[in-house]
Coordinates of C-alpha atoms and ligand atoms in Angstrom, one line a residue:
X131 CA -99.0 -2.7 -66.0
X132 CA -95.3 -2.8 -65.4
X133 CA -94.0 -6.4 -65.8
X134 CA -90.4 -6.0 -64.8
X135 CA -90.7 -8.2 -61.7
X136 CA -92.0 -11.0 -63.4
X137 CA -89.7 -11.2 -66.3
X138 CA -86.9 -10.7 -64.1
X139 CA -88.0 -14.0 -62.0
X140 CA -88.2 -16.0 -65.2
X141 CA -84.9 -15.0 -66.0
X142 CA -83.7 -15.8 -62.4
X143 CA -85.4 -19.0 -62.6
X144 CA -83.7 -20.0 -65.7
X145 CA -80.4 -19.0 -64.0
X146 CA -81.1 -21.3 -61.2
X147 CA -81.8 -24.2 -63.7
X148 CA -78.8 -23.7 -65.6
X149 CA -76.7 -23.9 -62.3
X150 CA -78.8 -27.0 -61.6
X151 CA -77.8 -28.7 -64.4
X152 CA -73.9 -27.6 -63.8
X153 CA -73.6 -25.3 -66.6
X154 CA -70.7 -22.8 -65.5
X155 CA -70.7 -19.0 -65.7
X156 CA -73.7 -18.6 -68.0
X157 CA -76.2 -18.5 -65.0
X158 CA -74.4 -15.5 -63.9
X159 CA -75.2 -13.6 -67.2
X160 CA -78.9 -14.2 -66.7
X161 CA -78.8 -13.0 -63.0
X162 CA -77.2 -9.7 -63.9
X163 CA -79.7 -9.2 -66.8
X164 CA -82.5 -10.0 -64.3
X165 CA -81.3 -7.5 -61.9
X166 CA -80.9 -4.8 -64.6
X167 CA -84.4 -5.4 -65.6
X168 CA -86.1 -5.4 -62.2
X169 CA -84.3 -1.9 -61.1
X170 CA -84.8 -0.3 -64.5
X171 CA -87.2 2.8 -64.5
X172 CA -88.1 1.9 -68.0
X173 CA -91.2 -0.5 -68.6
X174 CA -89.9 -3.6 -69.9
X175 CA -93.1 -4.3 -71.8
X176 CA -92.8 -1.0 -73.6
X177 CA -89.1 -1.6 -74.6
X178 CA -90.1 -5.3 -75.7
X179 CA -92.6 -3.6 -78.0
X180 CA -89.8 -2.2 -80.0
X181 CA -88.1 -5.6 -80.3
X182 CA -85.1 -7.3 -79.0
X183 CA -83.1 -3.8 -80.0
X184 CA -85.4 -1.9 -77.3
X185 CA -84.6 -4.5 -74.7
X186 CA -80.9 -4.5 -75.4
X187 CA -80.7 -0.5 -74.3
X188 CA -80.8 -1.9 -70.9
X189 CA -77.4 -2.4 -69.2
X190 CA -76.3 -6.2 -69.0
X191 CA -78.8 -7.5 -71.5
X192 CA -77.4 -8.9 -74.7
X193 CA -78.7 -9.9 -77.9
X194 CA -79.6 -13.7 -76.9
X195 CA -81.2 -12.5 -73.8
X196 CA -83.3 -9.7 -75.4
X197 CA -84.9 -12.2 -77.7
X198 CA -86.0 -14.3 -74.7
X199 CA -87.2 -11.3 -72.9
X200 CA -89.4 -10.5 -75.9
X201 CA -90.7 -14.0 -76.1
X202 CA -91.4 -13.8 -72.4
X203 CA -93.4 -10.4 -72.4
X204 CA -95.6 -11.7 -75.3
X205 CA -96.3 -15.2 -73.9
X206 CA -95.4 -15.4 -70.3
X207 CA -92.4 -17.6 -70.8
X208 CA -89.7 -18.7 -73.5
X209 CA -88.8 -21.8 -75.1
X210 CA -85.5 -22.6 -73.3
X211 CA -87.2 -22.1 -69.8
X212 CA -90.0 -24.7 -71.0
X213 CA -87.2 -26.9 -72.0
X214 CA -85.2 -26.4 -68.6
X215 CA -88.6 -27.2 -66.7
X216 CA -89.1 -30.3 -68.6
X217 CA -85.7 -31.7 -68.1
X218 CA -85.9 -30.6 -64.2
X219 CA -89.6 -30.7 -62.9
X220 CA -88.7 -29.4 -59.7
X221 CA -90.4 -26.2 -57.4
X222 CA -87.1 -24.7 -57.8
X223 CA -88.1 -21.4 -55.5
X224 CA -89.7 -23.5 -52.9
X225 CA -86.6 -25.8 -52.5
X226 CA -83.8 -23.3 -52.8
X227 CA -85.5 -21.3 -49.7
X228 CA -84.1 -24.0 -47.5
X229 CA -81.0 -22.7 -45.8
X230 CA -77.9 -24.6 -47.4
X231 CA -80.0 -25.8 -50.4
X232 CA -79.0 -24.0 -53.5
X233 CA -79.8 -25.1 -57.2
X234 CA -76.9 -27.4 -57.4
X235 CA -78.2 -29.4 -54.6
X236 CA -81.7 -29.3 -56.1
X237 CA -80.2 -30.8 -59.3
X238 CA -78.5 -33.5 -57.4
X239 CA -81.2 -34.7 -55.2
X240 CA -83.6 -34.5 -58.1
X241 CA -81.2 -36.9 -60.2
X242 CA -80.5 -39.4 -57.0
X243 CA -83.8 -39.3 -55.3
X244 CA -86.4 -37.7 -57.7
X245 CA -87.0 -34.7 -55.0
X246 CA -89.3 -32.3 -56.7
X247 CA -90.5 -30.1 -53.7
X248 CA -90.5 -29.1 -50.2
X249 CA -92.8 -32.2 -48.9
X250 CA -90.7 -34.8 -50.9
X251 CA -87.3 -33.1 -49.6
X252 CA -88.6 -33.3 -46.3
X253 CA -89.5 -37.2 -46.3
X254 CA -86.3 -37.8 -48.1
X255 CA -84.5 -36.2 -45.1
X256 CA -86.4 -37.9 -42.7
X257 CA -86.0 -41.3 -44.4
X258 CA -82.3 -41.0 -44.1
X259 CA -82.0 -41.1 -48.0
X260 CA -80.2 -37.8 -48.5
X261 CA -77.1 -39.0 -46.5
X262 CA -76.7 -41.9 -48.8
X263 CA -76.2 -39.6 -51.9
X264 CA -72.6 -38.9 -52.8
X265 CA -71.3 -35.5 -51.6
X266 CA -74.1 -35.4 -48.8
X267 CA -73.7 -36.9 -45.3
X268 CA -75.6 -37.2 -41.9
X269 CA -74.6 -33.6 -40.9
X270 CA -76.0 -32.0 -43.9
X271 CA -79.1 -34.0 -43.9
X272 CA -79.9 -32.9 -40.4
X273 CA -79.2 -29.2 -41.4
X274 CA -81.5 -29.7 -44.3
X275 CA -84.0 -30.9 -42.1
X276 CA -83.6 -28.1 -39.7
X277 CA -83.7 -25.6 -42.6
X278 CA -87.0 -27.1 -44.0
X279 CA -88.7 -26.2 -40.6
X280 CA -87.6 -22.3 -40.9
X281 CA -88.2 -22.4 -44.3
X282 CA -91.8 -23.3 -43.7
X283 CA -92.4 -20.7 -41.2
X284 CA -91.0 -18.0 -43.3
X285 CA -92.7 -18.9 -46.3
X286 CA -94.9 -16.1 -48.0
X287 CA -93.3 -13.2 -45.6
X288 CA -91.3 -10.6 -47.2
X289 CA -88.1 -8.7 -45.5
X290 CA -89.1 -5.4 -44.0
X291 CA -86.3 -3.9 -46.1
X292 CA -88.1 -5.3 -49.3
X293 CA -91.6 -4.3 -48.2
X294 CA -91.0 -0.8 -47.1
X295 CA -90.1 0.7 -50.4
X296 CA -93.0 -1.0 -52.2
X297 CA -95.5 0.6 -49.2
X298 CA -93.7 3.8 -49.5
X299 CA -94.2 3.8 -53.5
X300 CA -97.5 3.0 -53.0
X301 CA -98.1 5.9 -50.5
X302 CA -96.3 8.4 -52.8
X303 CA -98.8 7.3 -55.6
X304 CA -102.0 7.8 -53.4
X305 CA -100.6 11.3 -52.3
X306 CA -100.7 12.3 -55.8
X307 CA -104.1 11.3 -56.4
X308 CA -106.8 14.3 -56.4
X309 CA -109.5 12.3 -55.0
X310 CA -107.5 10.8 -52.1
X311 CA -107.3 12.5 -48.6
X312 CA -105.2 11.3 -46.1
X313 CA -103.0 8.3 -46.7
X314 CA -101.0 5.9 -44.2
X315 CA -99.3 2.7 -44.2
X316 CA -101.1 0.4 -41.6
X317 CA -100.4 -3.3 -40.5
X318 CA -97.1 -4.8 -39.6
X319 CA -95.3 -2.3 -42.0
X320 CA -96.4 0.4 -39.8
X321 CA -95.3 -1.5 -36.7
X322 CA -91.9 -2.0 -38.6
X323 CA -91.8 -5.7 -38.0
X324 CA -88.9 -7.7 -39.3
X325 CA -90.8 -9.4 -41.9
X326 CA -94.2 -8.6 -43.5
X327 CA -96.9 -10.7 -44.4
X328 CA -98.6 -8.2 -46.6
X329 CA -98.5 -4.5 -47.0
X330 CA -101.6 -2.5 -45.7
X331 CA -102.4 0.8 -47.3
X332 CA -105.3 3.2 -46.0
X333 CA -106.6 6.1 -47.7
X334 CA -109.6 8.4 -46.9
X335 CA -111.6 9.6 -49.5
X336 CA -115.1 10.7 -50.4
X337 CA -114.7 9.2 -53.8
X338 CA -113.7 5.6 -53.1
X339 CA -114.4 4.3 -56.5
X340 CA -111.8 6.8 -58.1
X341 CA -109.2 5.8 -55.6
X342 CA -109.9 2.1 -56.3
X343 CA -109.8 2.7 -60.0
X344 CA -106.4 4.4 -59.8
X345 CA -105.2 1.6 -57.7
X346 CA -106.0 -1.0 -60.2
X347 CA -104.1 1.1 -62.8
X348 CA -101.0 1.8 -60.8
X349 CA -97.9 1.6 -63.0
X350 CA -96.2 -0.5 -60.4
X351 CA -99.0 -3.0 -59.9
X352 CA -97.8 -6.3 -61.7
X353 CA -101.2 -8.0 -61.3
X354 CA -104.6 -7.0 -59.9
X355 CA -105.5 -9.7 -57.2
X356 CA -108.9 -8.4 -56.4
X357 CA -111.1 -5.1 -56.6
X358 CA -114.3 -4.1 -54.8
X359 CA -116.0 -0.9 -53.8
X360 CA -114.0 0.0 -50.6
X361 CA -110.9 -2.2 -51.0
X362 CA -108.6 -3.6 -53.5
X363 CA -105.3 -5.9 -53.6
X364 CA -102.5 -6.0 -56.2
X365 CA -99.1 -7.5 -56.5
X366 CA -96.4 -5.3 -57.0
X367 CA -92.7 -6.5 -56.8
X368 CA -93.9 -10.0 -55.8
X369 CA -95.5 -8.3 -52.8
X370 CA -99.3 -8.5 -52.1
X371 CA -100.7 -4.8 -51.4
X372 CA -104.1 -4.5 -49.6
X373 CA -105.5 -1.1 -50.2
X374 CA -108.7 0.2 -47.9
X375 CA -110.5 3.3 -48.6
X376 CA -112.7 4.8 -45.9
X377 CA -114.6 7.9 -45.4
X378 CA -112.6 10.8 -43.6
X379 CA -114.7 10.6 -40.4
X380 CA -113.6 7.3 -40.0
X381 CA -109.9 7.2 -40.8
X382 CA -108.7 7.4 -37.5
X383 CA -110.5 4.4 -36.4
X384 CA -109.6 2.4 -39.3
X385 CA -106.1 3.4 -39.0
X386 CA -106.0 2.3 -35.4
X387 CA -107.9 -0.9 -36.3
X388 CA -105.8 -2.0 -39.3
X389 CA -102.1 -1.0 -37.7
X390 CA -102.8 -3.8 -35.2
X391 CA -101.4 -5.9 -33.8
X392 CA -104.3 -8.1 -33.2
X393 CA -103.4 -8.6 -29.6
X394 CA -102.9 -4.9 -29.1
X395 CA -106.3 -4.4 -30.8
X396 CA -108.0 -7.0 -28.4
X397 CA -106.3 -5.5 -25.2
X398 CA -107.5 -1.8 -26.3
X399 CA -111.1 -3.0 -27.1
X400 CA -111.4 -4.7 -23.7
X401 CA -109.9 -1.5 -22.0
X402 CA -112.8 0.2 -23.9
X403 CA -115.6 -1.8 -22.8
X404 CA -114.7 -1.8 -19.3
X405 CA -115.2 1.9 -19.4
X406 CA -118.6 1.9 -21.1
X407 CA -117.3 2.1 -24.8
X408 CA -117.3 0.0 -27.8
X409 CA -114.6 0.0 -30.5
X410 CA -114.2 -0.9 -34.0
X411 CA -112.8 0.1 -37.4
X412 CA -115.6 2.5 -37.4
X413 CA -115.0 4.6 -34.0
X414 CA -115.3 4.8 -30.6
X415 CA -118.9 4.7 -29.3
X416 CA -120.6 5.7 -25.9
X417 CA -122.7 2.8 -25.7
X418 CA -123.8 3.4 -21.7
X419 CA -127.1 4.4 -22.7
X420 CA -127.5 1.6 -25.4
X421 CA -129.5 -1.4 -24.6
X422 CA -128.1 -3.9 -26.9
X423 CA -124.4 -2.6 -28.1
X424 CA -124.0 -5.5 -30.2
X425 CA -126.7 -4.7 -32.5
X426 CA -124.8 -3.0 -35.4
X427 CA -121.5 -1.4 -35.9
X428 CA -122.3 2.3 -35.5
X429 CA -124.5 2.7 -32.2
X430 CA -124.8 4.9 -29.4
X431 CA -122.8 8.3 -29.5
X432 CA -119.7 8.3 -31.7
X433 CA -117.1 9.8 -29.5
X434 CA -113.9 9.5 -31.8
X435 CA -112.9 8.0 -35.1
X436 CA -111.6 10.9 -37.3
X437 CA -107.8 10.8 -36.0
X438 CA -105.8 8.0 -34.4
X439 CA -104.8 10.1 -31.6
X440 CA -108.3 10.9 -31.1
X441 CA -109.0 7.2 -30.6
X442 CA -106.6 6.8 -27.7
X443 CA -107.5 10.4 -26.2
X444 CA -111.2 9.1 -26.1
X445 CA -109.8 6.6 -23.4
X446 CA -107.9 9.2 -21.8
X447 CA -104.8 7.7 -23.1
X448 CA -101.7 9.2 -24.8
X449 CA -101.0 8.2 -28.4
X450 CA -99.4 4.9 -28.5
X451 CA -96.4 4.7 -31.2
X452 CA -97.3 1.8 -33.6
X453 CA -93.9 0.1 -33.0
X454 CA -94.9 -0.8 -29.4
X455 CA -98.5 -2.2 -30.3
X456 CA -97.6 -5.7 -29.6
X457 CA -99.2 -6.3 -26.3
X458 CA -96.1 -6.2 -24.3
X459 CA -97.8 -3.8 -21.6
X460 CA -98.1 -0.6 -23.7
X461 CA -101.6 0.2 -22.7
X462 CA -101.0 -0.3 -19.0
X463 CA -98.0 2.0 -19.3
X464 CA -99.8 4.7 -21.4
X465 CA -102.6 4.5 -18.7
X466 CA -100.3 5.3 -16.0
X467 CA -98.3 7.9 -18.0
X468 CA -95.3 5.4 -18.1
X469 CA -94.9 5.3 -22.1
X470 CA -91.1 5.7 -22.9
X471 CA -90.1 8.7 -25.1
X472 CA -88.9 6.6 -28.0
X473 CA -85.8 7.2 -29.7
X474 CA -86.3 9.1 -33.2
X475 CA -84.6 8.5 -36.7
X476 CA -83.0 12.1 -36.1
X477 CA -81.5 11.1 -33.0
X478 CA -78.7 9.0 -34.4
X479 CA -75.2 11.1 -34.9
X480 CA -73.0 8.3 -36.3
X481 CA -72.4 4.7 -37.2
X482 CA -70.0 2.6 -35.1
X483 CA -69.7 -0.3 -37.6
X484 CA -68.9 0.0 -41.2
X485 CA -66.8 -1.8 -43.9
X486 CA -64.2 -0.5 -46.4
X487 CA -62.5 -2.2 -49.1
X488 CA -59.9 -3.3 -47.0
X489 CA -62.1 -6.1 -46.3
X490 CA -65.3 -6.7 -48.2
X491 CA -66.7 -3.4 -48.5
X492 CA -66.9 -1.4 -51.8
X493 CA -65.3 2.0 -50.9
X494 CA -62.1 3.0 -49.4
X495 CA -61.6 4.6 -46.0
X496 CA -62.0 7.9 -47.2
X497 CA -64.9 7.1 -49.5
X498 CA -66.9 5.4 -46.7
X499 CA -66.0 8.4 -44.3
X500 CA -67.3 11.0 -46.8
X501 CA -70.3 9.0 -47.5
X502 CA -71.0 9.0 -43.7
X503 CA -70.5 12.9 -43.5
X504 CA -72.8 12.9 -46.8
X505 CA -75.5 11.1 -44.9
X506 CA -75.6 13.3 -42.0
X507 CA -73.4 11.9 -39.7
X508 CA -70.8 13.3 -37.2
X509 CA -68.6 10.3 -36.8
X510 CA -68.1 6.9 -38.3
X511 CA -66.1 3.8 -36.9
X512 CA -64.4 1.8 -39.6
X513 CA -64.6 -1.9 -38.4
X514 CA -63.4 -4.0 -41.1
X515 CA -63.3 -7.8 -40.6
X516 CA -60.5 -9.5 -38.6
X517 CA -59.3 -12.9 -39.9
X518 CA -60.8 -15.8 -37.8
X519 CA -63.3 -18.5 -37.5
X520 CA -66.6 -18.0 -40.0
X521 CA -64.2 -15.7 -42.4
X522 CA -63.8 -17.3 -45.9
X523 CA -61.9 -16.4 -49.0
X524 CA -59.1 -14.2 -47.5
X525 CA -61.6 -11.4 -46.6
X526 CA -60.5 -10.8 -42.8
X527 CA -57.4 -8.9 -42.1
X528 CA -54.7 -10.3 -39.9
X529 CA -52.9 -8.5 -37.1
X530 CA -50.5 -6.9 -39.3
X531 CA -52.9 -5.5 -41.9
X532 CA -54.9 -4.3 -39.2
X533 CA -52.0 -2.3 -37.7
X534 CA -51.4 -1.0 -41.3
X535 CA -55.1 0.0 -41.4
X536 CA -54.8 1.6 -38.1
X537 CA -51.8 3.8 -39.1
X538 CA -53.7 4.8 -42.3
X539 CA -56.7 5.9 -40.6
X540 CA -54.5 8.0 -37.9
X541 CA -52.7 9.6 -40.8
X542 CA -55.8 10.5 -42.7
X543 CA -57.5 11.9 -39.4
X544 CA -56.9 15.6 -39.7
X545 CA -58.5 16.5 -43.2
X546 CA -61.5 14.4 -42.9
X547 CA -64.9 16.1 -42.6
X548 CA -66.0 14.1 -39.5
X549 CA -64.8 12.3 -36.4
X550 CA -63.3 8.7 -37.2
X551 CA -62.6 6.0 -35.0
X552 CA -60.6 3.3 -35.9
X553 CA -61.8 -0.2 -35.1
X554 CA -62.2 -3.7 -36.2
X555 CA -64.8 -6.5 -36.3
X556 CA -63.3 -9.4 -34.6
X557 CA -64.7 -13.1 -34.6
X558 CA -66.2 -14.5 -31.3
X559 CA -64.9 -18.1 -31.5
X560 CA -66.7 -21.1 -30.5
X561 CA -65.0 -20.5 -26.8
X562 CA -65.8 -17.0 -26.7
X563 CA -62.3 -15.9 -27.3
X564 CA -61.6 -13.0 -29.7
X565 CA -59.5 -13.2 -32.9
X566 CA -57.3 -10.5 -32.6
X567 CA -54.3 -9.8 -30.2
X568 CA -54.9 -8.1 -27.1
X569 CA -52.4 -5.4 -27.5
X570 CA -53.8 -4.6 -30.8
X571 CA -57.4 -4.4 -29.5
X572 CA -56.2 -2.1 -26.9
X573 CA -54.8 0.1 -29.4
X574 CA -58.0 0.5 -31.3
X575 CA -60.8 3.1 -30.7
X576 CA -63.7 0.8 -31.2
X577 CA -63.8 -3.0 -31.2
X578 CA -66.8 -4.7 -32.4
X579 CA -66.8 -8.5 -31.9
X580 CA -69.3 -10.6 -33.6
X581 CA -70.3 -14.3 -33.8
X582 CA -69.7 -15.6 -37.4
X583 CA -69.3 -19.3 -37.1
X584 CA -70.9 -22.2 -35.2
X585 CA -74.2 -20.2 -35.0
X586 CA -76.1 -23.0 -33.6
X587 CA -77.5 -23.9 -30.0
X588 CA -77.0 -21.9 -27.0
X589 CA -74.7 -19.2 -27.4
X590 CA -74.9 -17.4 -24.1
X591 CA -71.6 -18.3 -22.8
X592 CA -69.8 -17.2 -25.9
X593 CA -71.2 -13.7 -26.1
X594 CA -70.8 -13.4 -22.2
X595 CA -67.2 -13.7 -22.6
X596 CA -67.2 -11.3 -25.3
X597 CA -69.1 -9.1 -23.3
X598 CA -66.7 -9.2 -20.2
X599 CA -63.4 -8.8 -22.6
X600 CA -62.1 -5.7 -21.5
X601 CA -61.4 -4.5 -25.1
X602 CA -64.8 -5.3 -26.4
X603 CA -66.9 -2.2 -26.9
X604 CA -69.8 -3.5 -29.0
X605 CA -71.2 -7.0 -29.3
X606 CA -72.1 -7.1 -33.0
X607 CA -75.3 -9.0 -34.3
X608 CA -75.4 -11.1 -31.0
X609 CA -77.4 -14.0 -32.4
X610 CA -76.0 -14.2 -35.8
X611 CA -79.5 -15.0 -37.3
X612 CA -80.3 -14.3 -41.0
X613 CA -84.1 -14.0 -41.3
X614 CA -85.3 -16.1 -43.5
X615 CA -82.1 -18.3 -43.8
X616 CA -81.0 -19.2 -40.2
X617 CA -82.3 -18.7 -36.5
X618 CA -79.0 -18.0 -35.2
X619 CA -77.7 -18.7 -31.4
X620 CA -80.2 -19.0 -28.7
X621 CA -79.4 -16.3 -26.1
X622 CA -80.5 -15.5 -22.7
X623 CA -80.8 -12.0 -23.4
X624 CA -81.4 -10.9 -19.6
X625 CA -78.1 -12.4 -18.5
X626 CA -76.1 -10.8 -21.4
X627 CA -77.7 -7.5 -21.0
X628 CA -77.1 -7.5 -17.2
X629 CA -73.6 -8.4 -17.9
X630 CA -73.2 -5.7 -20.8
X631 CA -74.6 -3.1 -18.4
X632 CA -71.8 -3.9 -15.8
X633 CA -69.0 -3.7 -18.3
X634 CA -69.9 -0.8 -20.4
X635 CA -70.2 -3.0 -23.3
X636 CA -73.0 -2.1 -26.0
X637 CA -75.2 -4.6 -27.7
X638 CA -75.8 -4.0 -31.5
X639 CA -79.2 -3.6 -33.2
X640 CA -77.8 -4.6 -36.7
X641 CA -79.8 -2.5 -39.1
X642 CA -79.2 -4.7 -41.9
X643 CA -82.8 -6.0 -43.1
X644 CA -81.5 -9.5 -43.2
X645 CA -80.4 -9.4 -39.6
X646 CA -82.2 -7.0 -37.4
X647 CA -80.2 -8.4 -34.5
X648 CA -81.3 -7.8 -31.7
X649 CA -84.9 -7.6 -32.8
X650 CA -87.7 -5.7 -30.7
X651 CA -88.3 -7.7 -27.8
X652 CA -84.8 -8.4 -27.0
X653 CA -84.1 -5.0 -27.1
X654 CA -86.8 -4.3 -24.6
X655 CA -85.1 -6.8 -22.2
X656 CA -81.7 -5.4 -22.7
X657 CA -82.7 -1.7 -22.0
X658 CA -84.8 -2.8 -19.0
X659 CA -81.5 -4.4 -17.7
X660 CA -79.8 -1.2 -18.2
X661 CA -77.7 -2.1 -21.1
X662 CA -76.6 0.4 -23.9
X663 CA -77.7 -0.4 -27.4
X664 CA -75.6 0.7 -30.3
X665 CA -77.4 1.1 -33.7
X666 CA -75.0 0.1 -36.5
X667 CA -75.6 -0.6 -40.4
X668 CA -72.7 -2.8 -40.9
X669 CA -72.7 -0.8 -44.4
X670 CA -70.6 -2.4 -46.8
X671 CA -71.4 0.4 -49.4
X672 CA -72.6 4.2 -49.3
X673 CA -76.3 3.5 -49.7
X674 CA -76.4 1.0 -46.9
X675 CA -76.1 3.8 -44.5
X676 CA -79.8 4.3 -45.2
X677 CA -80.3 1.0 -43.5
X678 CA -80.0 2.9 -40.2
X679 CA -83.8 3.5 -40.1
X680 CA -84.5 -0.4 -39.8
X681 CA -82.3 -0.3 -36.8
X682 CA -83.9 2.7 -35.1
X683 CA -87.5 1.4 -35.5
X684 CA -86.4 -2.0 -34.5
X685 CA -84.9 -0.2 -31.3
X686 CA -88.3 1.6 -31.2
X687 CA -90.0 -1.9 -30.9
X688 CA -87.9 -2.7 -28.1
X689 CA -89.0 0.6 -26.1
X690 CA -85.5 2.2 -26.6
X691 CA -85.1 5.9 -25.6
X692 CA -82.3 8.1 -27.0
X693 CA -80.7 8.0 -23.6
X694 CA -80.3 3.9 -24.2
X695 CA -78.5 4.3 -27.3
X696 CA -74.9 4.9 -27.5
X697 CA -74.7 6.7 -31.2
X698 CA -77.2 9.0 -30.2
X699 CA -74.5 10.6 -28.1
X700 CA -72.0 13.1 -29.5
X701 CA -68.4 12.1 -30.7
X702 CA -67.4 13.2 -27.2
X703 CA -69.8 11.0 -25.5
X704 CA -69.1 8.1 -27.5
X705 CA -65.2 8.6 -27.1
X706 CA -65.7 8.6 -23.5
X707 CA -67.8 5.2 -23.7
X708 CA -65.2 3.6 -25.7
X709 CA -62.4 4.3 -23.3
Ligands
DGT724 P1 -98.9 -9.4 -41.7 O1 -99.4 -8.8 -42.7 O2 -99.1 -10.9 -41.3 O3 -97.4 -9.1 -41.5 O4 -99.4 -8.7 -40.2 P2 -100.4 -7.7 -40.1 O5 -100.3 -7.4 -38.7 O6 -100.2 -6.4 -41.0 O7 -101.9 -8.2 -40.5 P3 -103.0 -8.3 -41.5 O8 -102.4 -7.6 -42.8 O9 -103.6 -9.5 -41.5 O10 -104.0 -7.4 -40.9 C1 -103.7 -5.9 -40.6 C2 -104.3 -5.4 -39.5 O11 -105.8 -5.6 -39.3 C3 -103.8 -6.4 -38.1 O12 -102.5 -5.9 -37.6 C4 -104.9 -5.9 -37.0 C5 -105.9 -6.0 -38.0 N1 -106.7 -7.0 -37.9 C6 -106.9 -8.2 -38.9 N2 -107.5 -9.2 -38.5 C7 -108.1 -8.9 -37.0 C8 -108.8 -9.6 -36.1 O13 -109.2 -10.7 -36.5 N3 -109.1 -8.9 -35.0 C9 -108.6 -7.9 -34.7 N4 -108.8 -7.2 -33.6 N5 -107.7 -6.9 -35.4 C10 -107.7 -7.6 -36.9
CA725 CA1 -100.2 -6.8 -43.4
CA726 CA1 -103.5 -7.2 -45.0
ZN727 ZN1 -69.8 -6.2 -40.0

C-alpha cells in the first residue's frame, strides 16, 4: 500500500512544529521534502526499503531527512517528531485550520495560555484571554472567534480540486479491472460541489468480490477503512473513497440514488409515488397493482434500473444533469421541457484573467500566451495585478508599469499564436473605487476589477460601484471568499446581477478550486437576471489553465448556458463586448 501521503504529512507536521518553536528556515526544507514525497510516482516504502540512499533519490530530500523518512516508514513516526510533540502537546492541524492561526500563533498561544485544541482556543477567545497576550489584540481575538466557526463547518471536507483527481484515479483503476463493467463517480463529486465529504464510486459487476479485493489492494490506497461483500472504503491521499459494487441490471438506479443530492432524490421519489411508482436504489417499479408496496425493495414490475437515463425516462422526464440535482426546481423544469441546455467544457474558447511574471505569475507574457494556445484557447487576456489595497510585497504594478506592459503586449501582438487582450486586474477599494487611473483603464482592452481587501460584511455597494464603472469589463471573484479560509463579502447577488446586465459588465466565476466565486446558486441568480458570466482561471502558471473545468461545472451548477458565458464567444464576440 502506498504511504507517500502519510509520510509527507508527518514531515509537514514536523515543519509546523519547528515554526511554532520559532526555528527559522529549517521548516521550509521539510515542506519541500514533504511535497516531493507526496507527488513522487515512486512508492516511498519501496525507496525506504533500500535505506536512506534510496529515499535521497527523490528531489529535495537530503541526508538528514531521508533517515527520518526511513524511520517513519518502519515505525510510523520519528524521534524528533515525538520530541516536538511532547514539547508542544497541541492539535496542530486542527488549530491551523482556523484562518489567521498559523504554527507561530499556535506556539505563542500554547506558551501563554496552554491552548491545545480547537475547543480550548474557542474558550480562550470567548473569555477575552487572547487579547491580553502580547502581540495579540481585540481585533485578532474576534477574527479567531469568527475563524473557528468557519473552520468547524469545513472540518472533514476536501476541496473539489483535491478530491476530483483522487476520484478520477480510482475510476481509471476500476476501468482497468477485467471483472468491472461500467464505472462512474457518484455523490457530491459527480455534482461538482465545491467541497466534498467523501468520494463515491460505483462499479457494475457480476463478480463483486473480485472488485472489492482489487480495491483493497489499490496501489493508491493508504489505508483500508472497511471492506464488505458489496462495498468497501479506503483512504487515499487523506480522503475517504467509498466503493459500491452492484449488479449491471441495477447500475442505473444505484447511480441515480448515490449521485444525490438527497433533496433531489426525495423530490424525485415523491414525483414517482404520485404516478404509481416506487423508486429506490434497485430500480423503478410499477406498484399500481401491488397491495403493499412497502413490503420489500424489489416489488411490482421493474420498469427501469439498468441505465440512469432510463430512470428519468420511466417517469417521462428527460435526463437531468448531475450538477443541477440540488432541488432548485430541476424536476419541475424537466417535466415542462424547460431544462437549460447547459454550457459544456468544450464551449470555452479563451481565458480572460491570467497572470504573468510582471506581477505574481510564473511565466513571461509570451510564455503564458503560448500556454493558452497549447491548452486550445483562441484568445487570452493578460490581467496582472495593479497596486492598491490588498496587494502586499510589491506584487502589483503601478500605472507606469502597466503602461510599459501594455506597450510590450502591443509590440508582441503580431507574431503570437492567438489573440491577446491587454488587461489588468485592478483592486476595488473599500469605497468601490478602482485603483488605476481612468485614462489608462480606457486604453486597456480588458479590465477585471476584484476585491482583495476588507473582505468582511456587506460588499454589495462596493461591487455595484465596480459594475457601474464605465471601464470595468469583468468583476473578478466578486465575494473574495476562500473556501475553508474565509467566507468573503456578503452580496445581494440579484441586485448586482441586474446592474451587471444593465452595464454590460460580466461577473466572474473564478475557477480556482480555493475560490469557485461566484458559486452555483449565485450563478443561477445572475443568469436569471440576464447577467453575462466570465469563466476565468486566474492562472498564475501553465497547468492552472486546467482549472477551467471547475469553473465550467460550477457554472453548470448555476444552470448557465453557452449564451450566458462571455468566453464561450469567439474572439470577435469578446472584443465587441469589451468595447
Ligand atoms: P458529501 O459526501 O457530504 O460531499 O455529499 P454526498 O452527496 O456525496 O453524500 P453521501 O456521500 O453521504 O451520499 C451519497 C449519495 O447517496 C447522496 O448524495 C444521496 C444518497 N443518499 C445518502 N443518504 C441518503 C438518504 O438518507 N436519503 C436519500 N434519498 N439519499 C441518500
Ligand atoms: Ca460523498
Ligand atoms: Ca459516501
Ligand atoms: Zn487574478
